[in-house]
XYZ file of C-alpha atoms in Angstrom:
142
model
C 88.097 97.219 130.347
C 91.774 97.605 129.479
C 91.881 97.307 125.715
C 95.665 96.896 125.793
C 95.218 93.427 127.302
C 94.167 92.133 123.893
C 97.371 92.726 121.941
C 97.383 89.150 120.632
C 93.884 89.449 119.158
C 92.641 91.095 115.968
C 89.973 93.716 115.447
C 87.894 91.119 113.630
C 87.905 89.120 116.876
C 87.375 92.058 119.229
C 85.018 94.222 117.187
C 82.346 91.943 115.730
C 80.995 91.208 113.298
C 83.916 90.094 111.185
C 84.067 92.067 108.007
C 83.467 90.211 104.744
C 86.162 90.034 102.090
C 86.198 93.348 100.214
C 84.723 93.469 96.730
C 87.048 92.817 93.812
C 86.809 96.462 92.734
C 87.416 97.871 96.237
C 89.848 100.733 96.585
C 93.337 100.254 97.967
C 92.250 101.966 101.189
C 89.268 99.650 101.671
C 91.443 96.577 101.085
C 94.074 97.952 103.494
C 91.560 98.554 106.295
C 90.136 95.061 105.830
C 93.666 93.627 106.035
C 94.448 95.613 109.175
C 91.403 94.176 110.935
C 93.098 90.758 110.633
C 96.412 91.836 112.209
C 96.951 91.274 115.959
C 96.759 94.616 117.770
C 100.303 94.267 119.065
C 101.610 94.107 115.488
C 99.935 97.291 114.264
C 102.471 100.004 113.498
C 102.035 103.779 113.593
C 100.986 103.987 109.917
C 98.429 101.221 110.479
C 97.018 103.005 113.510
C 96.859 106.277 111.603
C 94.856 104.579 108.852
C 92.444 102.963 111.313
C 91.977 106.164 113.328
C 91.436 108.270 110.204
C 88.840 105.763 108.979
C 87.189 105.587 112.433
C 87.588 101.806 112.687
C 87.218 100.066 116.079
C 88.234 103.211 117.953
C 87.798 101.761 121.472
C 90.641 99.364 120.626
C 92.722 101.580 118.358
C 92.754 104.812 120.379
C 94.486 103.312 123.461
C 97.321 102.067 121.256
C 97.511 105.387 119.460
C 97.555 107.524 122.591
C 100.227 105.262 124.081
C 102.455 106.117 121.106
C 101.587 109.810 121.227
C 102.458 110.081 124.918
C 105.962 108.887 124.023
C 106.299 110.859 120.782
C 103.520 113.405 120.193
C 104.732 114.461 116.752
C 105.368 110.952 115.481
C 105.551 110.820 111.683
C 103.299 107.811 111.121
C 103.093 107.993 107.361
C 102.710 111.399 105.750
C 104.373 114.071 107.894
C 105.468 114.913 111.428
C 102.380 115.050 113.636
C 100.067 113.190 111.245
C 99.059 110.583 113.834
C 98.301 113.280 116.413
C 96.186 115.286 113.979
C 94.247 112.207 112.854
C 93.623 111.364 116.508
C 92.343 114.784 117.570
C 89.990 114.764 114.562
C 88.126 111.773 116.005
C 84.585 112.797 117.002
C 84.043 113.663 120.666
C 81.555 110.797 120.944
C 84.363 108.274 120.390
C 86.147 109.548 123.486
C 83.059 109.010 125.682
C 84.140 105.463 126.550
C 87.761 106.602 127.012
C 87.627 109.817 129.098
C 90.926 109.152 130.871
C 92.646 108.646 127.556
C 91.287 111.917 126.218
C 92.603 113.665 129.334
C 96.065 112.142 128.813
C 96.096 113.329 125.217
C 95.005 116.828 126.267
C 97.947 116.942 128.674
C 100.362 115.872 125.937
C 99.049 118.589 123.639
C 99.176 121.367 126.237
C 102.906 120.854 126.841
C 103.865 121.052 123.173
C 106.015 124.127 122.543
C 104.265 126.870 120.552
C 107.026 126.836 117.926
C 106.506 123.111 117.408
C 102.763 123.535 116.946
C 103.354 126.455 114.572
C 105.540 124.227 112.387
C 102.673 121.761 111.812
C 100.509 122.005 108.673
C 98.078 124.879 108.310
C 95.070 124.503 110.569
C 96.788 122.093 112.964
C 97.028 124.597 115.808
C 93.285 125.168 115.592
C 92.565 121.439 115.602
C 94.720 120.953 118.690
C 93.136 123.935 120.447
C 89.622 122.643 119.740
C 90.501 119.197 121.082
C 91.973 120.611 124.295
C 88.977 122.944 124.745
C 86.386 120.167 124.427
C 84.509 119.683 127.671
C 85.448 116.427 129.390
C 83.029 113.597 128.690
C 79.871 113.994 130.730
C 80.221 117.766 131.063
C 77.521 120.006 129.662
């Protein structure tokens, strides 16, 4: 299924069950994620996607949008620093990519063409994260 066909729908619609209203004492992050589930996918910005990816929310719908942005601008500064969306995305567990093997392959290609100097300028540990993502066996491999 092409998850990008649903840009007019929200995660609450696409990823049931709908989440209840957060508790009155919920953290800012919890309230933000709940709000983002009510935004049509096509209206989610890079910072929104970074938040959803980092919190592992509705990844089959969020990762296609995220990778689409990263193909265009791998080191996009979504919220905190240059490359933050990429690093949040490669930190997603391998199991989340199982339903999106072609997307994982596209992201691997994007990462492998990044200049070494660019990768070296990312925060400490980033090069290792990127290397581990690229080295992961494709879904279905032993």
